[in-house]
Short mmCIF file of C-alpha atoms in Angstrom, two decimals:
data_model
loop_
_atom_site.label_atom_id
_atom_site.label_comp_id
_atom_site.label_asym_id
_atom_site.label_seq_id
_atom_site.Cartn_x
_atom_site.Cartn_y
_atom_site.Cartn_z
CA UNK J 1 0.02 -0.03 0.01
CA UNK J 2 1.74 3.19 -1.11
CA UNK J 3 2.17 5.65 1.69
CA UNK J 4 1.17 8.57 -0.50
CA UNK J 5 -2.40 7.23 -0.87
CA UNK J 6 -2.87 6.02 2.69
CA UNK J 7 -4.53 9.18 4.14
CA UNK J 8 -7.10 9.19 1.24
CA UNK J 9 -7.82 5.50 1.78
CA UNK J 10 -8.26 5.93 5.50
CA UNK J 11 -10.57 8.89 4.87
CA UNK J 12 -12.61 6.68 2.47
CA UNK J 13 -12.77 3.94 5.09
CA UNK J 14 -13.83 6.12 7.95
CA UNK J 15 -16.37 8.14 6.01
CA UNK J 16 -17.78 4.90 4.51
CA UNK J 17 -18.18 3.51 8.04
CA UNK J 18 -19.95 6.65 9.10
CA UNK J 19 -22.27 6.45 6.07
CA UNK J 20 -23.21 2.81 6.77
CA UNK J 21 -23.66 3.56 10.51
CA UNK J 22 -25.82 6.62 10.02
CA UNK J 23 -27.78 5.97 6.89
CA UNK J 24 -27.80 2.48 5.32
CA UNK J 25 -30.03 0.27 7.50
CA UNK J 26 -32.01 2.64 9.61
CA UNK J 27 -35.32 0.94 8.67
CA UNK J 28 -34.64 -1.80 11.32
CA UNK J 29 -35.12 0.80 14.05
CA UNK J 30 -38.80 0.95 12.87
CA UNK J 31 -40.23 0.32 16.36
CA UNK J 32 -38.80 3.63 17.65
CA UNK J 33 -40.27 5.56 14.66
CA UNK J 34 -43.67 3.93 15.10
CA UNK J 35 -43.82 5.41 18.66
CA UNK J 36 -43.44 8.90 17.14
CA UNK J 37 -45.91 8.19 14.32
CA UNK J 38 -48.55 7.08 16.85
CA UNK J 39 -47.98 10.20 18.96
CA UNK J 40 -48.58 12.18 15.79
CA UNK J 41 -51.87 10.26 15.23
CA UNK J 42 -50.80 8.52 12.00
CA UNK J 43 -53.53 6.01 10.89
CA UNK J 44 -55.50 6.73 14.01
CA UNK J 45 -58.66 7.01 11.99
CA UNK J 46 -58.49 3.22 11.53
CA UNK J 47 -59.05 2.71 15.22
CA UNK J 48 -62.58 2.07 16.47
CA UNK J 49 -64.10 4.81 18.67
CA UNK J 50 -64.26 2.41 21.62
CA UNK J 51 -60.48 1.80 21.39
CA UNK J 52 -59.75 5.50 21.49
CA UNK J 53 -61.91 5.94 24.56
CA UNK J 54 -60.10 3.22 26.43
CA UNK J 55 -56.83 5.21 26.66
CA UNK J 56 -55.64 6.04 30.17
CA UNK J 57 -52.70 7.60 31.87
CA UNK J 58 -50.40 4.78 30.84
CA UNK J 59 -50.90 5.55 27.17
CA UNK J 60 -53.32 4.95 24.35
CA UNK J 61 -55.05 1.65 24.06
CA UNK J 62 -53.92 -0.85 21.42
CA UNK J 63 -55.51 -0.43 17.97
CA UNK J 64 -55.24 -3.55 15.89
CA UNK J 65 -55.98 -1.90 12.52
CA UNK J 66 -53.39 0.83 13.15
CA UNK J 67 -50.75 -1.66 14.18
CA UNK J 68 -51.40 -3.81 11.15
CA UNK J 69 -50.93 -0.78 8.86
CA UNK J 70 -47.55 0.01 10.50
CA UNK J 71 -46.64 -3.73 10.31
CA UNK J 72 -47.51 -3.75 6.61
CA UNK J 73 -45.26 -0.73 5.92
CA UNK J 74 -42.36 -2.46 7.72
CA UNK J 75 -42.96 -5.80 5.92
CA UNK J 76 -42.86 -4.03 2.59
CA UNK J 77 -39.71 -2.17 3.51
CA UNK J 78 -37.89 -5.11 4.94
CA UNK J 79 -38.80 -7.27 1.92
CA UNK J 80 -37.55 -4.58 -0.43
CA UNK J 81 -34.30 -4.38 1.59
CA UNK J 82 -33.45 -7.88 0.48
CA UNK J 83 -35.35 -8.32 -2.78
CA UNK J 84 -34.17 -5.09 -4.42
CA UNK J 85 -30.56 -5.86 -3.61
CA UNK J 86 -30.36 -7.89 -6.89
CA UNK J 87 -31.33 -5.03 -9.24
CA UNK J 88 -29.21 -2.70 -7.01
CA UNK J 89 -26.22 -5.04 -7.44
CA UNK J 90 -26.76 -5.19 -11.18
CA UNK J 91 -26.83 -1.36 -11.38
CA UNK J 92 -23.61 -1.26 -9.46
CA UNK J 93 -21.93 -3.86 -11.66
CA UNK J 94 -23.29 -2.42 -14.92
CA UNK J 95 -23.05 1.34 -14.30
CA UNK J 96 -20.42 1.36 -11.56
CA UNK J 97 -19.90 3.35 -8.41
CA UNK J 98 -20.80 6.98 -9.35
CA UNK J 99 -24.12 6.20 -11.04
CA UNK J 100 -25.16 3.76 -8.31
CA UNK J 101 -24.39 6.32 -5.58
CA UNK J 102 -26.16 9.13 -7.33
CA UNK J 103 -29.28 6.91 -7.68
CA UNK J 104 -28.93 6.04 -3.94
CA UNK J 105 -28.77 9.72 -2.98
CA UNK J 106 -31.83 10.54 -5.10
CA UNK J 107 -33.92 7.75 -3.57
CA UNK J 108 -32.68 8.51 -0.06
CA UNK J 109 -33.28 12.23 -0.30
CA UNK J 110 -36.69 11.84 -1.84
CA UNK J 111 -37.63 9.39 0.90
CA UNK J 112 -36.49 11.50 3.81
CA UNK J 113 -38.14 14.67 2.42
CA UNK J 114 -41.36 12.70 1.92
CA UNK J 115 -41.35 11.55 5.54
CA UNK J 116 -40.46 15.05 6.70
CA UNK J 117 -43.47 16.64 5.07
CA UNK J 118 -45.86 13.75 5.66
CA UNK J 119 -48.61 14.30 8.20
CA UNK J 120 -51.37 12.19 9.62
CA UNK J 121 -53.59 13.13 6.69
CA UNK J 122 -50.98 11.94 4.14
CA UNK J 123 -49.59 8.97 6.12
CA UNK J 124 -50.15 6.63 3.11
CA UNK J 125 -47.04 8.22 1.60
CA UNK J 126 -45.03 6.12 4.00
CA UNK J 127 -45.80 3.14 1.76
CA UNK J 128 -43.69 4.92 -0.91
CA UNK J 129 -41.12 6.53 1.30
CA UNK J 130 -39.89 3.57 3.41
CA UNK J 131 -39.10 1.27 0.41
CA UNK J 132 -37.28 4.09 -1.26
CA UNK J 133 -35.30 4.74 1.94
CA UNK J 134 -34.48 1.04 2.10
CA UNK J 135 -33.25 0.76 -1.49
CA UNK J 136 -31.15 3.86 -1.17
CA UNK J 137 -29.56 2.54 1.99
CA UNK J 138 -28.73 -0.87 0.43
CA UNK J 139 -27.05 0.93 -2.46
CA UNK J 140 -24.96 2.89 -0.01
CA UNK J 141 -23.87 -0.41 1.57
CA UNK J 142 -23.11 -2.17 -1.71
CA UNK J 143 -20.98 0.69 -3.06
CA UNK J 144 -19.09 0.85 0.24
CA UNK J 145 -18.29 -2.87 0.52
CA UNK J 146 -15.62 -2.49 -2.20
CA UNK J 147 -13.61 -0.25 0.09
CA UNK J 148 -12.24 -3.42 1.65
CA UNK J 149 -10.27 -3.97 -1.59
CA UNK J 150 -8.06 -0.98 -0.70
CA UNK J 151 -6.69 -2.70 2.40
CA UNK J 152 -5.60 -6.09 1.04
CA UNK J 153 -5.19 -8.58 3.89
CA UNK J 154 -7.79 -6.71 6.01
CA UNK J 155 -10.44 -7.00 3.28
CA UNK J 156 -12.84 -9.40 5.11
CA UNK J 157 -12.55 -7.46 8.38
CA UNK J 158 -13.65 -4.22 6.69
CA UNK J 159 -16.48 -5.91 4.80
CA UNK J 160 -17.84 -7.36 8.02
CA UNK J 161 -17.35 -4.11 9.82
CA UNK J 162 -19.49 -2.24 7.28
CA UNK J 163 -22.18 -4.90 7.58
CA UNK J 164 -22.09 -4.53 11.33
CA UNK J 165 -22.48 -0.77 10.90
CA UNK J 166 -25.50 -1.48 8.69
CA UNK J 167 -27.07 -3.44 11.57
CA UNK J 168 -26.20 -0.75 14.16
CA UNK J 169 -27.70 2.02 12.03
CA UNK J 170 -31.12 0.96 13.37
CA UNK J 171 -30.27 3.20 16.38
CA UNK J 172 -30.83 6.32 14.22
CA UNK J 173 -34.61 6.08 14.67
CA UNK J 174 -34.04 5.68 18.38
CA UNK J 175 -32.11 8.95 18.33
CA UNK J 176 -34.96 10.61 16.39
CA UNK J 177 -37.40 9.31 19.02
CA UNK J 178 -35.33 10.68 21.94
CA UNK J 179 -34.96 14.05 20.19
CA UNK J 180 -38.69 14.10 19.55
CA UNK J 181 -39.33 13.60 23.28
CA UNK J 182 -37.01 16.57 23.91
CA UNK J 183 -39.00 18.80 21.58
CA UNK J 184 -37.26 18.36 18.25
CA UNK J 185 -39.96 17.81 15.62
CA UNK J 186 -39.99 14.82 13.30
CA UNK J 187 -39.87 17.21 10.35
CA UNK J 188 -36.71 18.88 11.64
CA UNK J 189 -34.92 15.53 12.11
CA UNK J 190 -35.67 14.28 8.58
CA UNK J 191 -34.85 17.60 6.96
CA UNK J 192 -31.45 17.36 8.65
CA UNK J 193 -31.04 13.84 7.23
CA UNK J 194 -31.97 15.20 3.79
CA UNK J 195 -29.39 17.97 4.01
CA UNK J 196 -26.77 15.29 4.64
CA UNK J 197 -27.21 14.35 1.04
CA UNK J 198 -24.76 17.13 0.18
CA UNK J 199 -22.12 15.22 2.17
CA UNK J 200 -22.99 12.04 0.21
CA UNK J 201 -22.55 13.83 -3.07
CA UNK J 202 -19.16 15.27 -1.96
CA UNK J 203 -18.00 11.81 -0.79
CA UNK J 204 -19.12 10.32 -4.16
CA UNK J 205 -16.90 12.60 -6.22
CA UNK J 206 -13.96 13.14 -3.82
CA UNK J 207 -13.47 9.88 -1.92
CA UNK J 208 -14.97 7.13 -4.17
CA UNK J 209 -13.92 5.80 -7.59
CA UNK J 210 -15.90 6.41 -10.73
CA UNK J 211 -15.75 2.76 -11.59
CA UNK J 212 -14.99 -0.20 -9.27
CA UNK J 213 -12.08 -0.65 -6.82
CA UNK J 214 -10.18 -3.61 -8.31
CA UNK J 215 -8.85 -6.56 -6.29
CA UNK J 216 -5.97 -7.07 -6.09
CA UNK J 217 -4.99 -3.42 -6.51
CA UNK J 218 -2.73 -2.58 -9.42
CA UNK J 219 0.50 -0.64 -8.80
CA UNK J 220 0.02 3.07 -8.21
CA UNK J 221 -3.74 2.77 -8.17
CA UNK J 222 -5.50 6.11 -7.71
CA UNK J 223 -9.07 7.27 -7.36
CA UNK J 224 -11.17 10.21 -6.19
CA UNK J 225 -9.03 13.24 -5.35
CA UNK J 226 -5.88 11.51 -6.68
CA UNK J 227 -7.36 9.92 -9.80
CA UNK J 228 -5.80 10.43 -13.16
CA UNK J 229 -7.25 10.34 -16.65
CA UNK J 230 -6.37 6.69 -17.19
CA UNK J 231 -7.97 5.43 -13.95
CA UNK J 232 -11.05 3.93 -15.63
CA UNK J 233 -8.97 2.17 -18.26
CA UNK J 234 -6.66 0.83 -15.62
CA UNK J 235 -9.60 -0.47 -13.53
CA UNK J 236 -11.11 -2.19 -16.60
CA UNK J 237 -7.80 -3.80 -17.46
CA UNK J 238 -7.35 -5.02 -13.93
CA UNK J 239 -10.89 -6.33 -13.69
CA UNK J 240 -10.40 -8.27 -16.96
CA UNK J 241 -7.13 -9.81 -15.78
CA UNK J 242 -8.72 -10.79 -12.46
CA UNK J 243 -11.58 -12.36 -14.38
CA UNK J 244 -9.14 -14.56 -16.23
CA UNK J 245 -7.22 -15.38 -13.07
CA UNK J 246 -10.27 -16.36 -11.09
CA UNK J 247 -11.54 -18.47 -13.95
CA UNK J 248 -8.26 -20.31 -14.04
CA UNK J 249 -8.31 -21.01 -10.33
CA UNK J 250 -11.93 -22.13 -10.04
CA UNK J 251 -12.40 -25.61 -8.54
CA UNK J 252 -13.68 -28.05 -11.14
CA UNK J 253 -17.11 -29.59 -10.40
CA UNK J 254 -17.38 -33.08 -8.99
CA UNK J 255 -17.08 -36.12 -11.33
CA UNK J 256 -15.30 -34.04 -14.00
CA UNK J 257 -11.70 -34.21 -15.07
CA UNK J 258 -9.48 -31.28 -14.38
CA UNK J 259 -9.49 -29.06 -17.44
CA UNK J 260 -6.42 -28.30 -19.40
CA UNK J 261 -4.47 -25.00 -19.22
CA UNK J 262 -6.32 -23.50 -22.18
CA UNK J 263 -9.72 -24.37 -20.75
CA UNK J 264 -8.69 -23.07 -17.33
CA UNK J 265 -8.04 -19.63 -18.81
CA UNK J 266 -11.67 -19.37 -20.05
CA UNK J 267 -13.70 -17.11 -17.79
CA UNK J 268 -17.06 -18.44 -16.51
CA UNK J 269 -20.38 -16.67 -16.92
CA UNK J 270 -22.51 -15.23 -14.12
CA UNK J 271 -25.13 -17.98 -14.40
CA UNK J 272 -22.50 -20.70 -14.06
CA UNK J 273 -21.77 -19.36 -10.62
CA UNK J 274 -25.41 -18.62 -9.75
CA UNK J 275 -26.43 -22.25 -10.60
CA UNK J 276 -23.47 -23.82 -8.86
CA UNK J 277 -23.78 -26.12 -5.85
CA UNK J 278 -21.63 -23.75 -3.80
CA UNK J 279 -24.06 -20.88 -4.33
CA UNK J 280 -27.13 -23.08 -3.75
CA UNK J 281 -25.93 -24.23 -0.28
CA UNK J 282 -24.96 -20.72 0.58
CA UNK J 283 -28.50 -19.66 -0.25
CA UNK J 284 -29.95 -22.39 1.99
CA UNK J 285 -27.57 -21.32 4.80
CA UNK J 286 -28.49 -17.62 4.54
CA UNK J 287 -32.28 -18.14 4.05
CA UNK J 288 -32.79 -20.49 7.04
CA UNK J 289 -30.83 -18.38 9.47
CA UNK J 290 -32.40 -15.16 8.25
CA UNK J 291 -35.90 -16.66 8.58
CA UNK J 292 -35.22 -17.36 12.22
CA UNK J 293 -34.15 -13.74 12.81
CA UNK J 294 -37.03 -12.18 11.01
CA UNK J 295 -39.58 -14.44 12.70
CA UNK J 296 -38.08 -13.64 16.12
CA UNK J 297 -38.12 -9.89 15.53
CA UNK J 298 -41.64 -9.93 14.08
CA UNK J 299 -43.07 -11.98 17.02
CA UNK J 300 -40.90 -10.54 19.79
CA UNK J 301 -43.70 -8.40 21.35
CA UNK J 302 -46.13 -11.37 21.40
CA UNK J 303 -43.39 -13.60 22.88
CA UNK J 304 -42.49 -11.17 25.65
CA UNK J 305 -46.15 -10.43 26.37
CA UNK J 306 -46.84 -14.17 26.93
CA UNK J 307 -43.73 -14.71 29.06
CA UNK J 308 -44.34 -11.56 31.11
CA UNK J 309 -47.97 -12.49 31.80
CA UNK J 310 -49.16 -9.24 30.17
CA UNK J 311 -47.02 -6.96 32.37
CA UNK J 312 -46.55 -3.95 30.04
CA UNK J 313 -43.73 -2.46 32.15
CA UNK J 314 -41.82 -5.70 32.05
CA UNK J 315 -42.46 -6.05 28.31
CA UNK J 316 -41.18 -2.48 27.84
CA UNK J 317 -38.02 -3.23 29.81
CA UNK J 318 -37.14 -6.27 27.71
CA UNK J 319 -38.05 -4.46 24.48
CA UNK J 320 -35.63 -1.65 25.40
CA UNK J 321 -32.96 -4.18 26.20
CA UNK J 322 -33.37 -5.80 22.80
CA UNK J 323 -33.16 -2.43 21.02
CA UNK J 324 -29.97 -1.52 22.86
CA UNK J 325 -28.23 -4.78 22.03
CA UNK J 326 -28.84 -4.14 18.28
CA UNK J 327 -26.50 -1.18 18.43
CA UNK J 328 -23.55 -3.41 19.23
CA UNK J 329 -23.68 -5.16 15.87
CA UNK J 330 -20.90 -2.94 14.60
CA UNK J 331 -18.66 -4.21 17.39
CA UNK J 332 -19.54 -7.89 16.82
CA UNK J 333 -19.28 -8.12 13.03
CA UNK J 334 -15.54 -7.38 12.58
CA UNK J 335 -14.52 -10.38 14.66
CA UNK J 336 -15.91 -12.57 11.96
CA UNK J 337 -13.94 -10.83 9.25
CA UNK J 338 -10.82 -10.83 11.49
CA UNK J 339 -11.16 -14.65 11.90
CA UNK J 340 -11.40 -15.09 8.09
CA UNK J 341 -8.45 -12.77 7.39
CA UNK J 342 -6.19 -14.50 9.94
CA UNK J 343 -7.02 -17.95 8.65
CA UNK J 344 -6.52 -16.84 5.09
CA UNK J 345 -3.02 -15.60 5.95
CA UNK J 346 -2.27 -18.85 7.67
CA UNK J 347 -3.49 -21.00 4.80
CA UNK J 348 -1.56 -18.84 2.26
CA UNK J 349 1.66 -19.76 4.07
CA UNK J 350 0.72 -23.43 3.94
CA UNK J 351 -0.24 -23.12 0.26
CA UNK J 352 3.36 -22.26 -0.61
CA UNK J 353 4.44 -25.77 0.40
CA UNK J 354 1.32 -27.68 -0.73
CA UNK J 355 0.66 -25.81 -3.94
CA UNK J 356 -3.02 -25.07 -3.17
CA UNK J 357 -4.73 -22.51 -5.38
CA UNK J 358 -5.77 -19.03 -4.16
CA UNK J 359 -9.39 -20.07 -4.43
CA UNK J 360 -8.86 -23.08 -2.14
CA UNK J 361 -7.14 -20.85 0.41
CA UNK J 362 -9.99 -18.34 0.39
CA UNK J 363 -12.65 -21.09 0.74
CA UNK J 364 -10.78 -22.79 3.62
CA UNK J 365 -10.67 -19.52 5.50
CA UNK J 366 -14.43 -19.19 5.21
CA UNK J 367 -15.30 -22.62 6.68
CA UNK J 368 -14.87 -21.80 10.42
CA UNK J 369 -16.80 -18.56 9.95
CA UNK J 370 -19.78 -20.37 8.30
CA UNK J 371 -19.77 -23.07 10.94
CA UNK J 372 -19.57 -20.56 13.83
CA UNK J 373 -22.47 -18.53 12.41
CA UNK J 374 -24.64 -21.68 12.23
CA UNK J 375 -23.63 -22.55 15.78
CA UNK J 376 -24.52 -19.06 17.11
CA UNK J 377 -27.93 -19.28 15.35
CA UNK J 378 -28.55 -22.70 16.85
CA UNK J 379 -27.77 -21.37 20.38
CA UNK J 380 -29.99 -18.38 19.73
CA UNK J 381 -32.86 -20.57 18.47
CA UNK J 382 -32.64 -22.90 21.45
CA UNK J 383 -32.73 -20.00 23.92
CA UNK J 384 -35.61 -18.34 22.08
CA UNK J 385 -37.57 -21.67 22.23
CA UNK J 386 -37.29 -21.98 26.05
CA UNK J 387 -40.23 -20.16 27.71
CA UNK J 388 -38.17 -18.55 30.48
CA UNK J 389 -38.23 -14.72 30.56
CA UNK J 390 -34.81 -13.94 32.07
CA UNK J 391 -33.19 -16.29 29.55
CA UNK J 392 -34.24 -13.87 26.81
CA UNK J 393 -31.40 -11.58 27.76
CA UNK J 394 -29.07 -14.32 26.59
CA UNK J 395 -31.27 -14.77 23.52
CA UNK J 396 -30.81 -11.03 22.65
CA UNK J 397 -27.05 -11.22 22.93
CA UNK J 398 -26.80 -14.38 20.78
CA UNK J 399 -29.27 -12.88 18.29
CA UNK J 400 -27.26 -9.70 17.65
CA UNK J 401 -23.94 -11.61 17.38
CA UNK J 402 -25.48 -14.23 15.06
CA UNK J 403 -27.11 -11.47 12.91
CA UNK J 404 -23.83 -9.54 12.65
CA UNK J 405 -21.91 -12.69 11.74
CA UNK J 406 -24.60 -13.70 9.22
CA UNK J 407 -24.68 -10.65 6.98
CA UNK J 408 -21.01 -9.79 7.30
CA UNK J 409 -20.10 -13.41 6.66
CA UNK J 410 -22.46 -13.60 3.72
CA UNK J 411 -20.83 -10.63 2.02
CA UNK J 412 -17.28 -11.80 2.83
CA UNK J 413 -17.94 -15.34 1.58
CA UNK J 414 -19.26 -14.04 -1.74
CA UNK J 415 -16.13 -11.92 -2.19
CA UNK J 416 -13.89 -14.84 -1.40
CA UNK J 417 -15.75 -17.64 -3.26
CA UNK J 418 -16.69 -15.87 -6.51
CA UNK J 419 -15.04 -13.39 -8.97
CA UNK J 420 -15.34 -9.79 -7.98
CA UNK J 421 -16.94 -8.70 -11.33
CA UNK J 422 -19.97 -10.82 -10.37
CA UNK J 423 -20.15 -9.80 -6.72
CA UNK J 424 -22.93 -7.19 -7.05
CA UNK J 425 -25.23 -9.56 -8.96
CA UNK J 426 -24.56 -12.54 -6.80
CA UNK J 427 -24.95 -10.53 -3.57
CA UNK J 428 -28.22 -9.11 -4.89
CA UNK J 429 -29.46 -12.53 -6.11
CA UNK J 430 -28.82 -14.33 -2.79
CA UNK J 431 -30.47 -11.48 -0.91
CA UNK J 432 -33.52 -11.40 -3.26
CA UNK J 433 -34.08 -15.21 -3.12
CA UNK J 434 -33.62 -15.23 0.70
CA UNK J 435 -36.22 -12.41 0.86
CA UNK J 436 -38.76 -14.68 -0.83
CA UNK J 437 -38.06 -17.36 1.77
CA UNK J 438 -38.45 -14.78 4.55
CA UNK J 439 -42.10 -14.32 3.48
CA UNK J 440 -42.77 -17.62 5.22
CA UNK J 441 -42.72 -15.69 8.49
CA UNK J 442 -46.26 -14.49 7.98
CA UNK J 443 -47.89 -17.90 7.42
CA UNK J 444 -45.84 -19.28 10.30
CA UNK J 445 -47.04 -16.51 12.55
CA UNK J 446 -50.67 -17.14 11.44
CA UNK J 447 -50.21 -20.82 12.08
CA UNK J 448 -49.02 -20.18 15.61
CA UNK J 449 -51.80 -17.75 16.37
CA UNK J 450 -54.48 -20.02 14.84
CA UNK J 451 -54.20 -23.85 14.92
CA UNK J 452 -51.44 -23.90 17.51
CA UNK J 453 -53.35 -21.51 19.81
CA UNK J 454 -50.38 -19.31 20.49
CA UNK J 455 -48.10 -22.25 21.42
CA UNK J 456 -44.95 -22.02 19.17
CA UNK J 457 -43.39 -25.31 20.49
CA UNK J 458 -43.87 -27.41 17.33
CA UNK J 459 -42.80 -24.51 15.11
CA UNK J 460 -39.67 -23.89 17.21
CA UNK J 461 -38.67 -27.58 17.13
CA UNK J 462 -39.08 -27.64 13.31
CA UNK J 463 -37.06 -24.45 12.88
CA UNK J 464 -34.31 -25.68 15.25
CA UNK J 465 -34.04 -28.87 13.10
CA UNK J 466 -33.85 -26.65 9.98
CA UNK J 467 -31.08 -24.68 11.64
CA UNK J 468 -29.05 -27.91 11.97
CA UNK J 469 -29.32 -28.23 8.22
CA UNK J 470 -27.26 -25.04 7.81
CA UNK J 471 -24.16 -26.97 8.99
CA UNK J 472 -24.20 -28.75 5.64
CA UNK J 473 -22.89 -25.60 3.91
CA UNK J 474 -19.56 -25.30 5.79
CA UNK J 475 -19.14 -29.08 5.50
CA UNK J 476 -19.61 -28.96 1.71
CA UNK J 477 -17.17 -26.06 1.36
CA UNK J 478 -14.63 -28.00 3.47
CA UNK J 479 -15.22 -31.12 1.35
CA UNK J 480 -14.70 -29.12 -1.83
CA UNK J 481 -11.40 -27.79 -0.54
CA UNK J 482 -10.28 -31.25 0.58
CA UNK J 483 -11.14 -32.73 -2.84
CA UNK J 484 -9.16 -30.05 -4.62
CA UNK J 485 -6.10 -30.56 -2.36
CA UNK J 486 -6.05 -34.34 -2.64
CA UNK J 487 -4.88 -34.58 -6.37
CA UNK J 488 -2.14 -31.99 -5.58
CA UNK J 489 -1.00 -34.05 -2.56
CA UNK J 490 -0.93 -37.22 -4.63
CA UNK J 491 1.04 -35.45 -7.41
#
């Protein structure tokens, strides 16, 4: 890493971290924003007159229709968070960084201004604003993940750090709620967020590349403030050479002979990776673990209400504890990337004597991370299934660690296991397909409330068994690496 470009790269890293922490995933602090919306009487006309009259000094009575409307907005926003990652990734791959970020800024600014000038009479505009806010945020995350390429051996650590910041950004709505309680209006808060778009624009042109940040970095690579006229051409050349390199190092599929040198040089298409066994098992791993997290968050209030015997003060205490733990995702996520980076360095040293390919080294470094994430989710699932209220503090801790490891590990695995020119599309595809699986949370919730009469035991047992299935993914990756190393060891 040239010393001359180090300050610029550190500035890119830190401002990218701030961008992810303050803007990218704020939708997941939705519960805090709903409190403000209810205080501002959003959708209150849906409540029956009797419900409004039942309010007392402890707060307004529950209104089922109002809560369902807020739940529907969140469901739409969270679904778009995953599903729209695929077209967002395509835009990033096809039109590159500057165009993707300008689109993100447009969507984000439009969304925040819409929320700022929305009132109880125009609350339906939230159905438009929240999905736009979500898509803008995910584009910020995708364009920032490439910053890890600037720091070589710390690449996975930075990718997981950014994903952890995405999780922790849910605290932004909590800050807005606290400011609201201190007299700062909702409109003022969102206008301030809208004004921050000027900072996003400045960062786009001064601290980010016009194209993609290549990996590995070519000599004397420059971008942003230090970019020269030939930067784009150099990035394209590097990307093409990397494409050939990754194609030559790709592990051959099972029951096929190892291709010759000429065939090894031939790059593979996007769909050859998207339809591979490696990608399929990664999709199963992500979808099952993510389903557990979404179902837990969506049914948390009902779970705590049952365990607390209807004590609203106790439910509030545990709900606050859960919200606070979510902020620490940014501290948990980098440990996963650090584990992968350290193991990759270790296996690279071993590869010099064994002759293992760079792809095999990368995949071996991901195996412990994948297995640990599955283990954390299994622990979280078991604790969530035990109907003991104090145990839920442990559940909250395991949940935030598991969620941080899940999304950071997902992005890091895709960068290690597949060519970088397909990262945006593969990242978007796996998130979009897992979003479809996550829609199962609604029928599962309906099944618990209906036929199971609010007893989730059988559902929990089924999901715990499904979580055990996620251990197949790290095993298959390990077996693939072992199969690739065996012929070299024999030779």
